[in-house]
GROMACS .gro file of N, CA, C and O in nm:
model
  504
    1GLN      N    1   0.082  -0.120   0.000
    1GLN     CA    2   0.000   0.000   0.000
    1GLN      C    3   0.086   0.125   0.000
    1GLN      O    4   0.199   0.125   0.048
    2VAL      N    5   0.031   0.230  -0.054
    2VAL     CA    6   0.099   0.359  -0.060
    2VAL      C    7   0.007   0.466  -0.003
    2VAL      O    8  -0.111   0.472  -0.040
    3GLN      N    9   0.059   0.547   0.086
    3GLN     CA   10  -0.017   0.659   0.139
    3GLN      C   11   0.046   0.788   0.090
    3GLN      O   12   0.169   0.802   0.088
    4LEU      N   13  -0.039   0.881   0.051
    4LEU     CA   14   0.006   1.009  -0.002
    4LEU      C   15  -0.051   1.122   0.081
    4LEU      O   16  -0.171   1.124   0.109
    5VAL      N   17   0.035   1.217   0.116
    5VAL     CA   18  -0.010   1.332   0.195
    5VAL      C   19   0.040   1.460   0.129
    5VAL      O   20   0.162   1.481   0.116
    6GLU      N   21  -0.055   1.545   0.089
    6GLU     CA   22  -0.021   1.672   0.026
    6GLU      C   23  -0.007   1.782   0.131
    6GLU      O   24  -0.070   1.776   0.237
    7SER      N   25   0.074   1.881   0.098
    7SER     CA   26   0.087   1.999   0.184
    7SER      C   27   0.125   2.117   0.098
    7SER      O   28   0.172   2.100  -0.016
    8GLY      N   29   0.105   2.238   0.152
    8GLY     CA   30   0.149   2.358   0.082
    8GLY      C   31   0.038   2.441   0.022
    8GLY      O   32   0.065   2.547  -0.037
    9GLY      N   33  -0.086   2.397   0.035
    9GLY     CA   34  -0.195   2.475  -0.019
    9GLY      C   35  -0.220   2.602   0.062
    9GLY      O   36  -0.162   2.622   0.168
   10GLY      N   37  -0.307   2.687   0.009
   10GLY     CA   38  -0.339   2.808   0.081
   10GLY      C   39  -0.400   2.914  -0.008
   10GLY      O   40  -0.446   2.885  -0.119
   11LEU      N   41  -0.398   3.037   0.042
   11LEU     CA   42  -0.455   3.152  -0.025
   11LEU      C   43  -0.342   3.235  -0.085
   11LEU      O   44  -0.243   3.265  -0.016
   12VAL      N   45  -0.356   3.271  -0.212
   12VAL     CA   46  -0.251   3.346  -0.278
   12VAL      C   47  -0.312   3.445  -0.377
   12VAL      O   48  -0.417   3.416  -0.438
   13GLN      N   49  -0.248   3.557  -0.391
   13GLN     CA   50  -0.295   3.658  -0.486
   13GLN      C   51  -0.256   3.619  -0.628
   13GLN      O   52  -0.153   3.554  -0.650
   14ALA      N   53  -0.339   3.657  -0.723
   14ALA     CA   54  -0.309   3.630  -0.863
   14ALA      C   55  -0.173   3.685  -0.900
   14ALA      O   56  -0.136   3.796  -0.859
   15GLY      N   57  -0.097   3.604  -0.975
   15GLY     CA   58   0.039   3.641  -1.010
   15GLY      C   59   0.143   3.586  -0.915
   15GLY      O   60   0.263   3.590  -0.946
   16GLY      N   61   0.098   3.535  -0.803
   16GLY     CA   62   0.190   3.482  -0.703
   16GLY      C   63   0.230   3.339  -0.729
   16GLY      O   64   0.196   3.281  -0.834
   17SER      N   65   0.302   3.283  -0.633
   17SER     CA   66   0.357   3.148  -0.647
   17SER      C   67   0.327   3.065  -0.523
   17SER      O   68   0.311   3.118  -0.412
   18LEU      N   69   0.321   2.935  -0.543
   18LEU     CA   70   0.307   2.840  -0.433
   18LEU      C   71   0.383   2.714  -0.470
   18LEU      O   72   0.400   2.683  -0.589
   19ARG      N   73   0.422   2.639  -0.368
   19ARG     CA   74   0.487   2.511  -0.390
   19ARG      C   75   0.412   2.404  -0.312
   19ARG      O   76   0.401   2.412  -0.190
   20LEU      N   77   0.363   2.305  -0.383
   20LEU     CA   78   0.298   2.192  -0.320
   20LEU      C   79   0.397   2.077  -0.302
   20LEU      O   80   0.484   2.057  -0.387
   21SER      N   81   0.377   2.005  -0.194
   21SER     CA   82   0.458   1.885  -0.169
   21SER      C   83   0.364   1.767  -0.151
   21SER      O   84   0.252   1.781  -0.104
   22CYS      N   85   0.414   1.651  -0.188
   22CYS     CA   86   0.341   1.527  -0.166
   22CYS      C   87   0.440   1.424  -0.113
   22CYS      O   88   0.536   1.388  -0.183
   23ALA      N   89   0.416   1.379   0.008
   23ALA     CA   90   0.503   1.280   0.070
   23ALA      C   91   0.436   1.144   0.061
   23ALA      O   92   0.318   1.129   0.094
   24ALA      N   93   0.513   1.046   0.018
   24ALA     CA   94   0.461   0.910   0.003
   24ALA      C   95   0.521   0.818   0.108
   24ALA      O   96   0.640   0.827   0.139
   25SER      N   97   0.440   0.732   0.161
   25SER     CA   98   0.489   0.628   0.252
   25SER      C   99   0.447   0.493   0.197
   25SER      O  100   0.349   0.481   0.125
   26GLY      N  101   0.523   0.393   0.231
   26GLY     CA  102   0.498   0.261   0.176
   26GLY      C  103   0.621   0.216   0.099
   26GLY      O  104   0.727   0.276   0.108
   27ARG      N  105   0.602   0.117   0.018
   27ARG     CA  106   0.719   0.057  -0.046
   27ARG      C  107   0.751   0.114  -0.183
   27ARG      O  108   0.666   0.163  -0.252
   28SER      N  109   0.877   0.110  -0.221
   28SER     CA  110   0.924   0.129  -0.358
   28SER      C  111   0.877   0.259  -0.423
   28SER      O  112   0.821   0.257  -0.534
   29PHE      N  113   0.903   0.371  -0.359
   29PHE     CA  114   0.865   0.500  -0.418
   29PHE      C  115   0.928   0.517  -0.556
   29PHE      O  116   0.867   0.574  -0.646
   30SER      N  117   1.048   0.470  -0.575
   30SER     CA  118   1.118   0.489  -0.703
   30SER      C  119   1.051   0.414  -0.818
   30SER      O  120   1.084   0.438  -0.934
   31ASP      N  121   0.957   0.324  -0.788
   31ASP     CA  122   0.882   0.253  -0.892
   31ASP      C  123   0.748   0.319  -0.922
   31ASP      O  124   0.671   0.268  -1.004
   32LEU      N  125   0.721   0.429  -0.858
   32LEU     CA  126   0.593   0.496  -0.875
   32LEU      C  127   0.602   0.611  -0.976
   32LEU      O  128   0.690   0.697  -0.966
   33SER      N  129   0.510   0.612  -1.070
   33SER     CA  130   0.487   0.731  -1.151
   33SER      C  131   0.386   0.816  -1.076
   33SER      O  132   0.287   0.764  -1.022
   34MET      N  133   0.411   0.947  -1.073
   34MET     CA  134   0.334   1.035  -0.987
   34MET      C  135   0.266   1.144  -1.070
   34MET      O  136   0.316   1.183  -1.177
   35ALA      N  137   0.157   1.195  -1.018
   35ALA     CA  138   0.087   1.301  -1.090
   35ALA      C  139   0.013   1.392  -0.993
   35ALA      O  140  -0.016   1.354  -0.879
   36TRP      N  141  -0.014   1.511  -1.041
   36TRP     CA  142  -0.102   1.605  -0.972
   36TRP      C  143  -0.227   1.624  -1.058
   36TRP      O  144  -0.218   1.642  -1.180
   37PHE      N  145  -0.341   1.622  -0.989
   37PHE     CA  146  -0.468   1.653  -1.051
   37PHE      C  147  -0.533   1.764  -0.968
   37PHE      O  148  -0.494   1.790  -0.855
   38ARG      N  149  -0.633   1.828  -1.026
   38ARG     CA  150  -0.706   1.928  -0.950
   38ARG      C  151  -0.854   1.920  -0.985
   38ARG      O  152  -0.892   1.875  -1.093
   39GLN      N  153  -0.933   1.965  -0.890
   39GLN     CA  154  -1.077   1.965  -0.910
   39GLN      C  155  -1.137   2.092  -0.853
   39GLN      O  156  -1.127   2.118  -0.733
   40ALA      N  157  -1.197   2.170  -0.940
   40ALA     CA  158  -1.267   2.292  -0.900
   40ALA      C  159  -1.413   2.258  -0.873
   40ALA      O  160  -1.465   2.157  -0.923
   41PRO      N  161  -1.482   2.339  -0.794
   41PRO     CA  162  -1.623   2.311  -0.763
   41PRO      C  163  -1.707   2.296  -0.889
   41PRO      O  164  -1.701   2.379  -0.979
   42GLY      N  165  -1.782   2.187  -0.894
   42GLY     CA  166  -1.871   2.164  -1.007
   42GLY      C  167  -1.804   2.116  -1.133
   42GLY      O  168  -1.869   2.103  -1.237
   43LYS      N  169  -1.674   2.088  -1.126
   43LYS     CA  170  -1.601   2.045  -1.246
   43LYS      C  171  -1.538   1.908  -1.223
   43LYS      O  172  -1.522   1.862  -1.111
   44GLU      N  173  -1.501   1.843  -1.332
   44GLU     CA  174  -1.436   1.714  -1.324
   44GLU      C  175  -1.290   1.730  -1.280
   44GLU      O  176  -1.229   1.835  -1.299
   45ARG      N  177  -1.238   1.623  -1.226
   45ARG     CA  178  -1.097   1.622  -1.188
   45ARG      C  179  -1.012   1.629  -1.314
   45ARG      O  180  -1.035   1.557  -1.412
   46GLN      N  181  -0.911   1.715  -1.310
   46GLN     CA  182  -0.834   1.749  -1.429
   46GLN      C  183  -0.686   1.721  -1.406
   46GLN      O  184  -0.632   1.752  -1.299
   47PHE      N  185  -0.621   1.665  -1.506
   47PHE     CA  186  -0.477   1.641  -1.499
   47PHE      C  187  -0.402   1.774  -1.499
   47PHE      O  188  -0.431   1.863  -1.579
   48VAL      N  189  -0.302   1.784  -1.410
   48VAL     CA  190  -0.221   1.905  -1.401
   48VAL      C  191  -0.078   1.878  -1.446
   48VAL      O  192  -0.025   1.947  -1.533
   49ALA      N  193  -0.014   1.777  -1.386
   49ALA     CA  194   0.126   1.748  -1.417
   49ALA      C  195   0.157   1.605  -1.376
   49ALA      O  196   0.092   1.550  -1.287
   50GLY      N  197   0.256   1.547  -1.443
   50GLY     CA  198   0.295   1.411  -1.409
   50GLY      C  199   0.443   1.389  -1.433
   50GLY      O  200   0.506   1.461  -1.511
   51ILE      N  201   0.497   1.290  -1.364
   51ILE     CA  202   0.638   1.254  -1.380
   51ILE      C  203   0.649   1.103  -1.369
   51ILE      O  204   0.588   1.042  -1.281
   52THR      N  205   0.723   1.043  -1.459
   52THR     CA  206   0.735   0.898  -1.459
   52THR      C  207   0.826   0.850  -1.347
   52THR      O  208   0.898   0.929  -1.285
   53TRP      N  209   0.823   0.719  -1.322
   53TRP     CA  210   0.902   0.663  -1.213
   53TRP      C  211   1.053   0.685  -1.234
   53TRP      O  212   1.127   0.695  -1.138
   54THR      N  213   1.095   0.699  -1.361
   54THR     CA  214   1.236   0.724  -1.388
   54THR      C  215   1.275   0.869  -1.362
   54THR      O  216   1.393   0.901  -1.348
   55GLY      N  217   1.175   0.956  -1.359
   55GLY     CA  218   1.201   1.098  -1.345
   55GLY      C  219   1.241   1.166  -1.474
   55GLY      O  220   1.260   1.287  -1.480
   56ILE      N  221   1.253   1.087  -1.580
   56ILE     CA  222   1.301   1.141  -1.708
   56ILE      C  223   1.190   1.214  -1.783
   56ILE      O  224   1.213   1.318  -1.845
   57SER      N  225   1.071   1.159  -1.780
   57SER     CA  226   0.963   1.215  -1.860
   57SER      C  227   0.862   1.288  -1.773
   57SER      O  228   0.816   1.236  -1.671
   58LYS      N  229   0.829   1.410  -1.814
   58LYS     CA  230   0.729   1.490  -1.746
   58LYS      C  231   0.622   1.533  -1.847
   58LYS      O  232   0.649   1.545  -1.965
   59SER      N  233   0.503   1.555  -1.796
   59SER     CA  234   0.396   1.603  -1.882
   59SER      C  235   0.312   1.704  -1.804
   59SER      O  236   0.307   1.699  -1.681
   60TYR      N  237   0.248   1.795  -1.878
   60TYR     CA  238   0.171   1.901  -1.815
   60TYR      C  239   0.040   1.923  -1.891
   60TYR      O  240   0.033   1.904  -2.012
   61GLY      N  241  -0.061   1.963  -1.815
   61GLY     CA  242  -0.185   2.003  -1.877
   61GLY      C  243  -0.166   2.133  -1.955
   61GLY      O  244  -0.080   2.214  -1.920
   62ASP      N  245  -0.247   2.152  -2.056
   62ASP     CA  246  -0.232   2.269  -2.143
   62ASP      C  247  -0.243   2.400  -2.066
   62ASP      O  248  -0.172   2.496  -2.094
   63SER      N  249  -0.331   2.403  -1.968
   63SER     CA  250  -0.358   2.528  -1.897
   63SER      C  251  -0.247   2.567  -1.800
   63SER      O  252  -0.243   2.682  -1.755
   64VAL      N  253  -0.154   2.476  -1.770
   64VAL     CA  254  -0.046   2.508  -1.675
   64VAL      C  255   0.091   2.502  -1.739
   64VAL      O  256   0.190   2.537  -1.674
   65GLU      N  257   0.098   2.456  -1.862
   65GLU     CA  258   0.227   2.445  -1.932
   65GLU      C  259   0.300   2.578  -1.929
   65GLU      O  260   0.243   2.683  -1.961
   66GLY      N  261   0.426   2.574  -1.888
   66GLY     CA  262   0.507   2.696  -1.882
   66GLY      C  263   0.496   2.772  -1.751
   66GLY      O  264   0.577   2.861  -1.724
   67ARG      N  265   0.398   2.740  -1.669
   67ARG     CA  266   0.381   2.808  -1.539
   67ARG      C  267   0.411   2.715  -1.421
   67ARG      O  268   0.457   2.761  -1.317
   68PHE      N  269   0.380   2.587  -1.437
   68PHE     CA  270   0.398   2.489  -1.330
   68PHE      C  271   0.514   2.396  -1.364
   68PHE      O  272   0.535   2.362  -1.481
   69THR      N  273   0.586   2.353  -1.262
   69THR     CA  274   0.696   2.259  -1.279
   69THR      C  275   0.686   2.150  -1.174
   69THR      O  276   0.677   2.179  -1.054
   70MET      N  277   0.690   2.027  -1.220
   70MET     CA  278   0.685   1.913  -1.128
   70MET      C  279   0.822   1.851  -1.115
   70MET      O  280   0.896   1.842  -1.214
   71SER      N  281   0.855   1.806  -0.994
   71SER     CA  282   0.983   1.740  -0.972
   71SER      C  283   0.964   1.631  -0.869
   71SER      O  284   0.861   1.623  -0.802
   72ARG      N  285   1.065   1.546  -0.854
   72ARG     CA  286   1.062   1.440  -0.754
   72ARG      C  287   1.197   1.427  -0.687
   72ARG      O  288   1.301   1.457  -0.748
   73ASP      N  289   1.193   1.381  -0.563
   73ASP     CA  290   1.314   1.355  -0.486
   73ASP      C  291   1.297   1.217  -0.425
   73ASP      O  292   1.228   1.201  -0.323
   74ASN      N  293   1.356   1.117  -0.486
   74ASN     CA  294   1.338   0.979  -0.439
   74ASN      C  295   1.399   0.958  -0.300
   74ASN      O  296   1.352   0.872  -0.225
   75ALA      N  297   1.500   1.035  -0.266
   75ALA     CA  298   1.561   1.021  -0.133
   75ALA      C  299   1.465   1.064  -0.023
   75ALA      O  300   1.475   1.017   0.090
   76LYS      N  301   1.371   1.152  -0.060
   76LYS     CA  302   1.273   1.201   0.038
   76LYS      C  303   1.134   1.143   0.014
   76LYS      O  304   1.038   1.186   0.078
   77ASN      N  305   1.122   1.051  -0.079
   77ASN     CA  306   0.991   0.992  -0.113
   77ASN      C  307   0.886   1.100  -0.138
   77ASN      O  308   0.772   1.091  -0.091
   78SER      N  309   0.925   1.198  -0.215
   78SER     CA  310   0.838   1.314  -0.233
   78SER      C  311   0.838   1.364  -0.376
   78SER      O  312   0.935   1.347  -0.450
   79VAL      N  313   0.726   1.425  -0.412
   79VAL     CA  314   0.716   1.502  -0.536
   79VAL      C  315   0.670   1.642  -0.501
   79VAL      O  316   0.611   1.666  -0.396
   80TYR      N  317   0.697   1.733  -0.594
   80TYR     CA  318   0.667   1.873  -0.571
   80TYR      C  319   0.602   1.933  -0.695
   80TYR      O  320   0.624   1.887  -0.807
   81LEU      N  321   0.524   2.037  -0.671
   81LEU     CA  322   0.466   2.112  -0.781
   81LEU      C  323   0.492   2.261  -0.755
   81LEU      O  324   0.433   2.318  -0.663
   82GLU      N  325   0.580   2.317  -0.834
   82GLU     CA  326   0.611   2.459  -0.824
   82GLU      C  327   0.515   2.532  -0.916
   82GLU      O  328   0.511   2.506  -1.037
   83MET      N  329   0.436   2.624  -0.858
   83MET     CA  330   0.332   2.693  -0.936
   83MET      C  331   0.361   2.842  -0.937
   83MET      O  332   0.367   2.904  -0.831
   84ASN      N  333   0.379   2.895  -1.056
   84ASN     CA  334   0.407   3.038  -1.074
   84ASN      C  335   0.297   3.104  -1.156
   84ASN      O  336   0.219   3.036  -1.223
   85SER      N  337   0.293   3.236  -1.149
   85SER     CA  338   0.195   3.314  -1.226
   85SER      C  339   0.054   3.260  -1.207
   85SER      O  340  -0.020   3.237  -1.303
   86LEU      N  341   0.017   3.238  -1.083
   86LEU     CA  342  -0.113   3.178  -1.053
   86LEU      C  343  -0.227   3.270  -1.094
   86LEU      O  344  -0.216   3.394  -1.087
   87ARG      N  345  -0.334   3.207  -1.136
   87ARG     CA  346  -0.453   3.277  -1.185
   87ARG      C  347  -0.573   3.234  -1.102
   87ARG      O  348  -0.574   3.123  -1.048
   88PRO      N  349  -0.676   3.315  -1.097
   88PRO     CA  350  -0.797   3.274  -1.025
   88PRO      C  351  -0.853   3.140  -1.073
   88PRO      O  352  -0.906   3.062  -0.993
   89GLU      N  353  -0.839   3.111  -1.201
   89GLU     CA  354  -0.890   2.984  -1.255
   89GLU      C  355  -0.808   2.863  -1.210
   89GLU      O  356  -0.846   2.750  -1.237
   90ASP      N  357  -0.696   2.887  -1.142
   90ASP     CA  358  -0.620   2.776  -1.084
   90ASP      C  359  -0.678   2.733  -0.949
   90ASP      O  360  -0.632   2.634  -0.891
   91THR      N  361  -0.775   2.806  -0.899
   91THR     CA  362  -0.838   2.772  -0.773
   91THR      C  363  -0.903   2.634  -0.780
   91THR      O  364  -0.984   2.608  -0.869
   92ALA      N  365  -0.864   2.547  -0.689
   92ALA     CA  366  -0.915   2.408  -0.690
   92ALA      C  367  -0.855   2.334  -0.572
   92ALA      O  368  -0.763   2.383  -0.505
   93VAL      N  369  -0.906   2.214  -0.550
   93VAL     CA  370  -0.840   2.120  -0.461
   93VAL      C  371  -0.740   2.041  -0.546
   93VAL      O  372  -0.776   1.987  -0.651
   94TYR      N  373  -0.617   2.037  -0.501
   94TYR     CA  374  -0.510   1.969  -0.573
   94TYR      C  375  -0.481   1.835  -0.508
   94TYR      O  376  -0.459   1.829  -0.386
   95TYR      N  377  -0.478   1.731  -0.590
   95TYR     CA  378  -0.458   1.595  -0.542
   95TYR      C  379  -0.329   1.537  -0.598
   95TYR      O  380  -0.300   1.552  -0.717
   96CYS      N  381  -0.257   1.468  -0.512
   96CYS     CA  382  -0.141   1.391  -0.553
   96CYS      C  383  -0.189   1.248  -0.580
   96CYS      O  384  -0.275   1.195  -0.506
   97ALA      N  385  -0.136   1.187  -0.684
   97ALA     CA  386  -0.177   1.051  -0.720
   97ALA      C  387  -0.056   0.971  -0.765
   97ALA      O  388   0.044   1.027  -0.810
   98ALA      N  389  -0.068   0.839  -0.755
   98ALA     CA  390   0.044   0.753  -0.789
   98ALA      C  391  -0.003   0.623  -0.852
   98ALA      O  392  -0.115   0.576  -0.827
   99THR      N  393   0.083   0.567  -0.935
   99THR     CA  394   0.059   0.436  -0.993
   99THR      C  395   0.194   0.374  -1.024
   99THR      O  396   0.296   0.443  -1.027
  100TRP      N  397   0.195   0.245  -1.050
  100TRP     CA  398   0.321   0.174  -1.070
  100TRP      C  399   0.368   0.184  -1.214
  100TRP      O  400   0.298   0.144  -1.307
  101LYS      N  401   0.488   0.235  -1.233
  101LYS     CA  402   0.561   0.234  -1.360
  101LYS      C  403   0.474   0.255  -1.483
  101LYS      O  404   0.468   0.171  -1.572
  102THR      N  405   0.408   0.368  -1.487
  102THR     CA  406   0.321   0.402  -1.599
  102THR      C  407   0.383   0.516  -1.679
  102THR      O  408   0.452   0.601  -1.624
  103THR      N  409   0.356   0.518  -1.808
  103THR     CA  410   0.415   0.618  -1.896
  103THR      C  411   0.359   0.758  -1.868
  103THR      O  412   0.258   0.774  -1.801
  104SER      N  413   0.425   0.856  -1.927
  104SER     CA  414   0.380   0.995  -1.909
  104SER      C  415   0.243   1.016  -1.971
  104SER      O  416   0.169   1.105  -1.928
  105GLN      N  417   0.208   0.936  -2.069
  105GLN     CA  418   0.074   0.945  -2.126
  105GLN      C  419  -0.028   0.880  -2.032
  105GLN      O  420  -0.137   0.933  -2.011
  106GLY      N  421   0.010   0.768  -1.975
  106GLY     CA  422  -0.083   0.693  -1.890
  106GLY      C  423  -0.121   0.767  -1.762
  106GLY      O  424  -0.234   0.755  -1.715
  107ILE      N  425  -0.029   0.844  -1.707
  107ILE     CA  426  -0.057   0.911  -1.580
  107ILE      C  427  -0.143   1.035  -1.597
  107ILE      O  428  -0.171   1.104  -1.500
  108GLN      N  429  -0.188   1.062  -1.716
  108GLN     CA  430  -0.276   1.176  -1.739
  108GLN      C  431  -0.423   1.140  -1.717
  108GLN      O  432  -0.510   1.227  -1.723
  109SER      N  433  -0.450   1.014  -1.692
  109SER     CA  434  -0.587   0.968  -1.676
  109SER      C  435  -0.614   0.929  -1.531
  109SER      O  436  -0.540   0.851  -1.471
  110THR      N  437  -0.721   0.982  -1.473
  110THR     CA  438  -0.754   0.948  -1.334
  110THR      C  439  -0.777   0.799  -1.318
  110THR      O  440  -0.745   0.741  -1.214
  111GLY      N  441  -0.829   0.735  -1.420
  111GLY     CA  442  -0.859   0.593  -1.412
  111GLY      C  443  -0.737   0.503  -1.402
  111GLY      O  444  -0.748   0.387  -1.362
  112ASN      N  445  -0.621   0.556  -1.436
  112ASN     CA  446  -0.497   0.477  -1.430
  112ASN      C  447  -0.425   0.491  -1.297
  112ASN      O  448  -0.327   0.421  -1.274
  113MET      N  449  -0.471   0.581  -1.211
  113MET     CA  450  -0.400   0.606  -1.086
  113MET      C  451  -0.455   0.515  -0.976
  113MET      O  452  -0.575   0.498  -0.961
  114ASP      N  453  -0.364   0.457  -0.900
  114ASP     CA  454  -0.401   0.359  -0.798
  114ASP      C  455  -0.416   0.418  -0.659
  114ASP      O  456  -0.489   0.364  -0.576
  115TYR      N  457  -0.344   0.525  -0.632
  115TYR     CA  458  -0.342   0.582  -0.498
  115TYR      C  459  -0.364   0.732  -0.506
  115TYR      O  460  -0.312   0.798  -0.597
  116TRP      N  461  -0.436   0.783  -0.407
  116TRP     CA  462  -0.470   0.925  -0.404
  116TRP      C  463  -0.450   0.982  -0.265
  116TRP      O  464  -0.475   0.917  -0.164
  117GLY      N  465  -0.405   1.106  -0.262
  117GLY     CA  466  -0.405   1.179  -0.137
  117GLY      C  467  -0.541   1.241  -0.113
  117GLY      O  468  -0.631   1.230  -0.197
  118LYS      N  469  -0.557   1.308   0.002
  118LYS     CA  470  -0.685   1.368   0.036
  118LYS      C  471  -0.704   1.505  -0.025
  118LYS      O  472  -0.815   1.558  -0.024
  119GLY      N  473  -0.598   1.562  -0.075
  119GLY     CA  474  -0.607   1.691  -0.143
  119GLY      C  475  -0.573   1.809  -0.055
  119GLY      O  476  -0.583   1.802   0.068
  120THR      N  477  -0.534   1.916  -0.121
  120THR     CA  478  -0.505   2.042  -0.052
  120THR      C  479  -0.564   2.156  -0.135
  120THR      O  480  -0.553   2.157  -0.258
  121LEU      N  481  -0.629   2.250  -0.067
  121LEU     CA  482  -0.701   2.357  -0.136
  121LEU      C  483  -0.609   2.474  -0.169
  121LEU      O  484  -0.534   2.522  -0.083
  122ILE      N  485  -0.618   2.519  -0.292
  122ILE     CA  486  -0.551   2.642  -0.334
  122ILE      C  487  -0.657   2.740  -0.380
  122ILE      O  488  -0.741   2.706  -0.465
  123THR      N  489  -0.652   2.859  -0.325
  123THR     CA  490  -0.744   2.965  -0.364
  123THR      C  491  -0.663   3.083  -0.414
  123THR      O  492  -0.578   3.136  -0.341
  124VAL      N  493  -0.688   3.122  -0.537
  124VAL     CA  494  -0.618   3.235  -0.598
  124VAL      C  495  -0.717   3.349  -0.613
  124VAL      O  496  -0.819   3.334  -0.680
  125TYR      N  497  -0.687   3.463  -0.552
  125TYR     CA  498  -0.779   3.577  -0.559
  125TYR      C  499  -0.716   3.689  -0.640
  125TYR      O  500  -0.595   3.707  -0.643
  126SER      N  501  -0.805   3.765  -0.704
  126SER     CA  502  -0.757   3.875  -0.788
  126SER      C  503  -0.767   4.009  -0.717
  126SER      O  504  -0.824   4.018  -0.608
   0.00000   0.00000   0.00000
C-alpha cells in the first residue's frame, strides 16, 4: 500500500507562487509514476502534471504548461509542484496521485491512478 499526503496549499494573490509537496509512505517509491490533478467546484478532476518513475519524462496540462513545474526527490519519497503566475482559474483542490511504472501518457488519466491523497485547497484571488 501507498499513502500520499499533500501539503502547501493556501490563499494566494493572482500572479503569485506556491509550492505543493506530496510525501509518500509505503514501499518502492522509485517505482511509482506520480501526478497532480485538480478539481474545481462543479467540475471534473483534471490532470495538471505528471512525472514517470524514472524521473526522465514529465507532462503538463495545457492550462499550466510553462507556469507549473513538477519534480521528484526519491531520497525524500516526495514530489513537488512549483506553481508560478497563478490565476484565479487555478483555484481548486489539488490531489497527488500515484501508480506503478506508468508512462507519461498513462498518468494523465484518473482511471490509471491507484493511490490518491486527500487533497489540498488552493485559492487564488484577484
